[in-house]
Short mmCIF file of C-alpha atoms in Angstrom, two decimals:
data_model
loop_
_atom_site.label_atom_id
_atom_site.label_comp_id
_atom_site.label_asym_id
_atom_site.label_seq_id
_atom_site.Cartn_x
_atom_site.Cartn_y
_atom_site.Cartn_z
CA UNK W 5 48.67 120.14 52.06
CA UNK W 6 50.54 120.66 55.23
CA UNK W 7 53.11 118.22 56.97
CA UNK W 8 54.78 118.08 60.18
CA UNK W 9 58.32 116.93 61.03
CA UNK W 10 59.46 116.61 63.91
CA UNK W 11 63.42 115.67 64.05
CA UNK W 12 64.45 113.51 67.03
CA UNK W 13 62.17 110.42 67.86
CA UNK W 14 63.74 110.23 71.20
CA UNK W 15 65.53 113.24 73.40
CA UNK W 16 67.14 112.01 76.77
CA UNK W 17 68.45 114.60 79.06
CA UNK W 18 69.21 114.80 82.74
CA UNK W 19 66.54 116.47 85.24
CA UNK W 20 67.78 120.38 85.26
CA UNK W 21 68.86 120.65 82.36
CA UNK W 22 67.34 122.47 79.58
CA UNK W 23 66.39 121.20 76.45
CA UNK W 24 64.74 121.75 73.02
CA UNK W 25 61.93 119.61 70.93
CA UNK W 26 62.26 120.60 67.61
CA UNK W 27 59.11 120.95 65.44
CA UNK W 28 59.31 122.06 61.24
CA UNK W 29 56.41 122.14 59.51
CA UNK W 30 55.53 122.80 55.79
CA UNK W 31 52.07 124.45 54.13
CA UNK W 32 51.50 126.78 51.70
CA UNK W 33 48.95 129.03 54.19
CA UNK W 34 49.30 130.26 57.27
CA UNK W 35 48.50 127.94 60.19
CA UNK W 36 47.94 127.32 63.31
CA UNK W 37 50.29 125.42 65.58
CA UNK W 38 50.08 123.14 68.70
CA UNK W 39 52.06 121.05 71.01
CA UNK W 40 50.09 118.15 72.88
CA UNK W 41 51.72 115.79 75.37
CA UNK W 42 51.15 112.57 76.40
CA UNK W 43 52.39 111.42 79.50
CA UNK W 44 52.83 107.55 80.25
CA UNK W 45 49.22 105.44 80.30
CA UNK W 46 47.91 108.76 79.41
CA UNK W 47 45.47 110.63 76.77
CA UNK W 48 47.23 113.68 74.67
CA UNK W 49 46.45 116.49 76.45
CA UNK W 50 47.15 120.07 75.02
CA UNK W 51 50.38 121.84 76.56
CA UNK W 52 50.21 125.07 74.30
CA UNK W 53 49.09 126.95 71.25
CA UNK W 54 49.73 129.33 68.25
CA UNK W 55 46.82 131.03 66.85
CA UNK W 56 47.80 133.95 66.20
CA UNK W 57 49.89 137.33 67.94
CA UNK W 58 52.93 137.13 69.82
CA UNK W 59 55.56 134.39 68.29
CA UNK W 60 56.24 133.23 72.20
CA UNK W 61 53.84 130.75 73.82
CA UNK W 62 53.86 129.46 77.22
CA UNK W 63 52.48 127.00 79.28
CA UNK W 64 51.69 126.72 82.70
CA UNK W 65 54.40 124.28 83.72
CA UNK W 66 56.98 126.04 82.46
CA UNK W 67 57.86 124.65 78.74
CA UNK W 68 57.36 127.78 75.87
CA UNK W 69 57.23 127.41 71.90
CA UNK W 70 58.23 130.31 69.33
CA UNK W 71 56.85 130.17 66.14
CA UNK W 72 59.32 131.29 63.23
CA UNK W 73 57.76 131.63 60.48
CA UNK W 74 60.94 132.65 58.01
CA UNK W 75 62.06 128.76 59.39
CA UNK W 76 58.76 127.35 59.27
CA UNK W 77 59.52 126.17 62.94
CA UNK W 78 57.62 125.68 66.16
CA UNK W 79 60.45 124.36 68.52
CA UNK W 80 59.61 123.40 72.29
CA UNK W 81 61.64 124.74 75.33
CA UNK W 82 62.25 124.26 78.70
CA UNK W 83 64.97 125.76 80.59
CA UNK W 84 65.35 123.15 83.82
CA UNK W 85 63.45 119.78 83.14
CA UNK W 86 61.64 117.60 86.00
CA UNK W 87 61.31 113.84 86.14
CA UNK W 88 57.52 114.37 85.54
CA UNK W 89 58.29 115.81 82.28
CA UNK W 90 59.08 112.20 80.88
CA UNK W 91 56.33 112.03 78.30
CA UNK W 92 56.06 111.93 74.40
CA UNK W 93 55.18 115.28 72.59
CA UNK W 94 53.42 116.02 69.60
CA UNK W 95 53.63 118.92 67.29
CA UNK W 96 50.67 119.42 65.08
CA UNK W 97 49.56 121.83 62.76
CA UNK W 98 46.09 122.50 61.46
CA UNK W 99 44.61 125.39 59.25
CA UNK W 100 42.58 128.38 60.02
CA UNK W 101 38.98 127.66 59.15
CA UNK W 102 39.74 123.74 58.26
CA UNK W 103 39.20 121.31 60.50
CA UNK W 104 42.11 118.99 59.79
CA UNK W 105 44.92 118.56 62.01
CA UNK W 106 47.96 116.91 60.74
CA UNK W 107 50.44 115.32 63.79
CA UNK W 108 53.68 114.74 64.16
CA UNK W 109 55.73 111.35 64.74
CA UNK W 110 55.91 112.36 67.98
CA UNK W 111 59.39 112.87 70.55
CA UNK W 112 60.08 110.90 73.45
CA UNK W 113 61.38 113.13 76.24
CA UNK W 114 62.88 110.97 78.63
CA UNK W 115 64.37 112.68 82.16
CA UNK W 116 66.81 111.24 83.90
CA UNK W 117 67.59 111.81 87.28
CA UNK S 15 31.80 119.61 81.84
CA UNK S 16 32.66 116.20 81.43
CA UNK S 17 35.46 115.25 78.96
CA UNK S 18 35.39 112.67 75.67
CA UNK S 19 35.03 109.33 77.07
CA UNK S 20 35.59 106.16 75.14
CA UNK S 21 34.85 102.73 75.46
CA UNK S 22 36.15 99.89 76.36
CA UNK S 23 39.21 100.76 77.38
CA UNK S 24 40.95 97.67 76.28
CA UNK S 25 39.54 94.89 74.11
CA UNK S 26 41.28 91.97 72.92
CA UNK S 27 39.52 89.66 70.16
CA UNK S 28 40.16 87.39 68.06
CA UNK S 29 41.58 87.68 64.12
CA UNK S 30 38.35 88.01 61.36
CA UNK S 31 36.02 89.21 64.65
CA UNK S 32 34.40 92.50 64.50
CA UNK S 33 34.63 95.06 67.07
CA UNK S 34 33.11 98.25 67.77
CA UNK S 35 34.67 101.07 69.32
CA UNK S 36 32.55 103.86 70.53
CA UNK S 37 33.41 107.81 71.70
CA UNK S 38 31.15 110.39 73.53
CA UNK S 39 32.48 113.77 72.83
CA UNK S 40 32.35 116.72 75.07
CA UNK S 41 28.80 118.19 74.70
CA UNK S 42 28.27 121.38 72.40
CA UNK S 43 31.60 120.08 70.22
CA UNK S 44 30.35 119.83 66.40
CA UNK S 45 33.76 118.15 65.46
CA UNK S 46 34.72 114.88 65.99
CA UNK S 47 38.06 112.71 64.99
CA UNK S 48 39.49 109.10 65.18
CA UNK S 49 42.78 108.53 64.96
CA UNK S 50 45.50 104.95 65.27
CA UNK S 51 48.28 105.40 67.70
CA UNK S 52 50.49 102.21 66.73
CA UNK S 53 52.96 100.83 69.77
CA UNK S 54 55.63 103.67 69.64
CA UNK S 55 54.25 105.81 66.79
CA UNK S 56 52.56 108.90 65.78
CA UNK S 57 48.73 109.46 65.22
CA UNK S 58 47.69 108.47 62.19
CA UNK S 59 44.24 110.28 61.30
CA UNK S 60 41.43 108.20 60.26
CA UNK S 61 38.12 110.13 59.73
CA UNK S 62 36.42 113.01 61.41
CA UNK S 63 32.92 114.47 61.44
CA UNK S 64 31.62 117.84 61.03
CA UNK S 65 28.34 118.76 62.15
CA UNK S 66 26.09 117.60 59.44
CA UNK S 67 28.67 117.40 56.64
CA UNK S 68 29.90 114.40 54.53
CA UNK S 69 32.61 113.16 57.22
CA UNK S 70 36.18 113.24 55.73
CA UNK S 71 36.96 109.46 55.55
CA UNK S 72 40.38 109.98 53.88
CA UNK S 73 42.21 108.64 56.81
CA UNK S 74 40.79 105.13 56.52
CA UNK S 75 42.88 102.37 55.59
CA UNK S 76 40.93 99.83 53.99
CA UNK S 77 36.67 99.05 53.38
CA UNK S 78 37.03 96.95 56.69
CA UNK S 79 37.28 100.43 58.79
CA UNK S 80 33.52 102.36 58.94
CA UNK S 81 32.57 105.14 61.26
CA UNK S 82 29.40 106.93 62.00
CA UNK S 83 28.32 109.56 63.89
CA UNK S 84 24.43 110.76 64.87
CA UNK S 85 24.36 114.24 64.90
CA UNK S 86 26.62 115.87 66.74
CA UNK S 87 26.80 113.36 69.73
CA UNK S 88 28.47 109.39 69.99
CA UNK S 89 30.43 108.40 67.45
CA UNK S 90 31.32 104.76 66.53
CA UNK S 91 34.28 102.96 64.88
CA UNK S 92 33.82 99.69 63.42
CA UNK S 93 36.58 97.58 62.28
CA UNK S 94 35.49 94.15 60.23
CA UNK S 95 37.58 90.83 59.98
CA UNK S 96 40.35 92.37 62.29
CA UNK S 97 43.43 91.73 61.62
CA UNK S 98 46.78 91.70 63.71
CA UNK S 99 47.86 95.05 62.11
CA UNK S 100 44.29 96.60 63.47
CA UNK S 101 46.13 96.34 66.80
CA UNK S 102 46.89 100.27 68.30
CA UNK S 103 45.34 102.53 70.40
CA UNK S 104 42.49 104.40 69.31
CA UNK S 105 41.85 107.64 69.92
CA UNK S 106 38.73 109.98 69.63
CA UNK S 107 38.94 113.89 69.86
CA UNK S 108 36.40 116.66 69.60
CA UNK S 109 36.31 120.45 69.24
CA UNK S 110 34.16 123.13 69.11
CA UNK S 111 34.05 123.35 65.32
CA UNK S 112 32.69 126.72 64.71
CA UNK S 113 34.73 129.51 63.05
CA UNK S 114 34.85 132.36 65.00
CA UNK S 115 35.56 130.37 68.41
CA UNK S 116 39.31 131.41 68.96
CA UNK S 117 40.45 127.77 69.74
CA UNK S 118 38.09 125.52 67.43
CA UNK S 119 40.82 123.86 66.23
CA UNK S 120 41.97 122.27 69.83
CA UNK S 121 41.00 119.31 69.94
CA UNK S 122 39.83 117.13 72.80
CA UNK S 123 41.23 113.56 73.43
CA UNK S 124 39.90 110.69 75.08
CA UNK S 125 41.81 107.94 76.61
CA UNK S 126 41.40 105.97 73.94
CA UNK S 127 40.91 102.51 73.38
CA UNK S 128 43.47 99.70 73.30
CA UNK S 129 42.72 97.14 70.46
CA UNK S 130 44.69 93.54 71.14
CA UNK S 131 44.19 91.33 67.65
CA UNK S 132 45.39 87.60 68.35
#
């Protein structure tokens, strides 16, 4: 079975500044690996994925995820933060050829001007 | 084309009412999920559907939670005798469900559905 943890329920950090969403997951397979983000009054939406290939993911706004596999680790980056990042962000992990996707608790980014 | 709706929205009732909660996926997806997003929590899973296959109801929490799907389109969630704990947000997601699509494990959400329990 796989499980996701993410560490920090809530991350506040002022706008500019980087900051890190950190993501450890456990299975006994190899996975695949996904951060979704919902912003406030807002359906999860996916902001990137790991299928497979190059360890270093990005998204189009900016944010980028490297998947360790030595750490079991899928941490979430952004190098200058905006207001509009304020959101809550999900790791989740599911397996190649399963269907099952197991989610995270979930990390309240809050930005602060 | 269009994304996974839901419906309602928001719906408030009363404790021991039934409600049903109902999701349109995007077209062409063979999988389908429901999942409980509790005020300030994670998702919880609750079932999903796979084409034709016996759906994976693992996720449910008690007899009073039921879900069916016809074919690969709507999907409904039916909760009996709510209770105050049935109170959450809802979601539905689909995906393409087919090994050999790249992505068929990104799933789709909809908006969800706000459940109030008084």
């Amino acid at each position: 079975a796989q499980s996701v943890t993410q560490l920090d329920s809530q991350v506040p950090v002022f706008e500019e500044a980087p900051v890190e969403l950190r993501c450890n997951y456990s299975s006994s397979v190899s996975v695949y690996l996904f951060w979704y983000v919902q912003y406030p009054n807002q359906g999860l939406q996916l902001l990137l994925k790991y299928l497979s290939g190059s360890t270093l993911v990005e998204s189009i706004n900016g944010f980028e995820a490297e998947f360790n596999k030595s750490q079991t680790s899928f941490h979430l980056r952004k190098p200058s933060v905006h207001i509009s990042d304020t959101a809550e962000y999900f790791c989740a992990v599911s397996v190649p050829g399963g269907f099952k996707t197991i989610f995270g608790a979930g990390t309240r980014l809050f930005v602060k001007a | 084309g269009a994304g996974v709706s839901q419906s309602p929205s928001n719906k408030v009732t009363e404790k021991g009412k039934d409600v049903e909660l109902r999701c349109d996926p995007i077209s062409g997806h063979t999988a389908l999920y429901w999942y409980r997003q509790r005020l300030g929590q994670g998702l919880e899973f609750l079932i999903y559907f796979q084409g034709n296959s016996a759906p994976d109801k693992s996720g449910l929490p008690s007899d009073r939670f039921s879900a069916e799907r016809t074919g690969e389109s709507v999907s409904t969630l039916t909760i009996q005798r709510t209770q105050q704990e049935d109170s959450a947000v809802y979601l539905c997601a689909s995906s393409h469900g087919t090994s050999g699509a790249p992505s068929y494990n990104e799933q789709f959400f909809g908006p969800g559905t706000r459940l109030t329990v008084l």
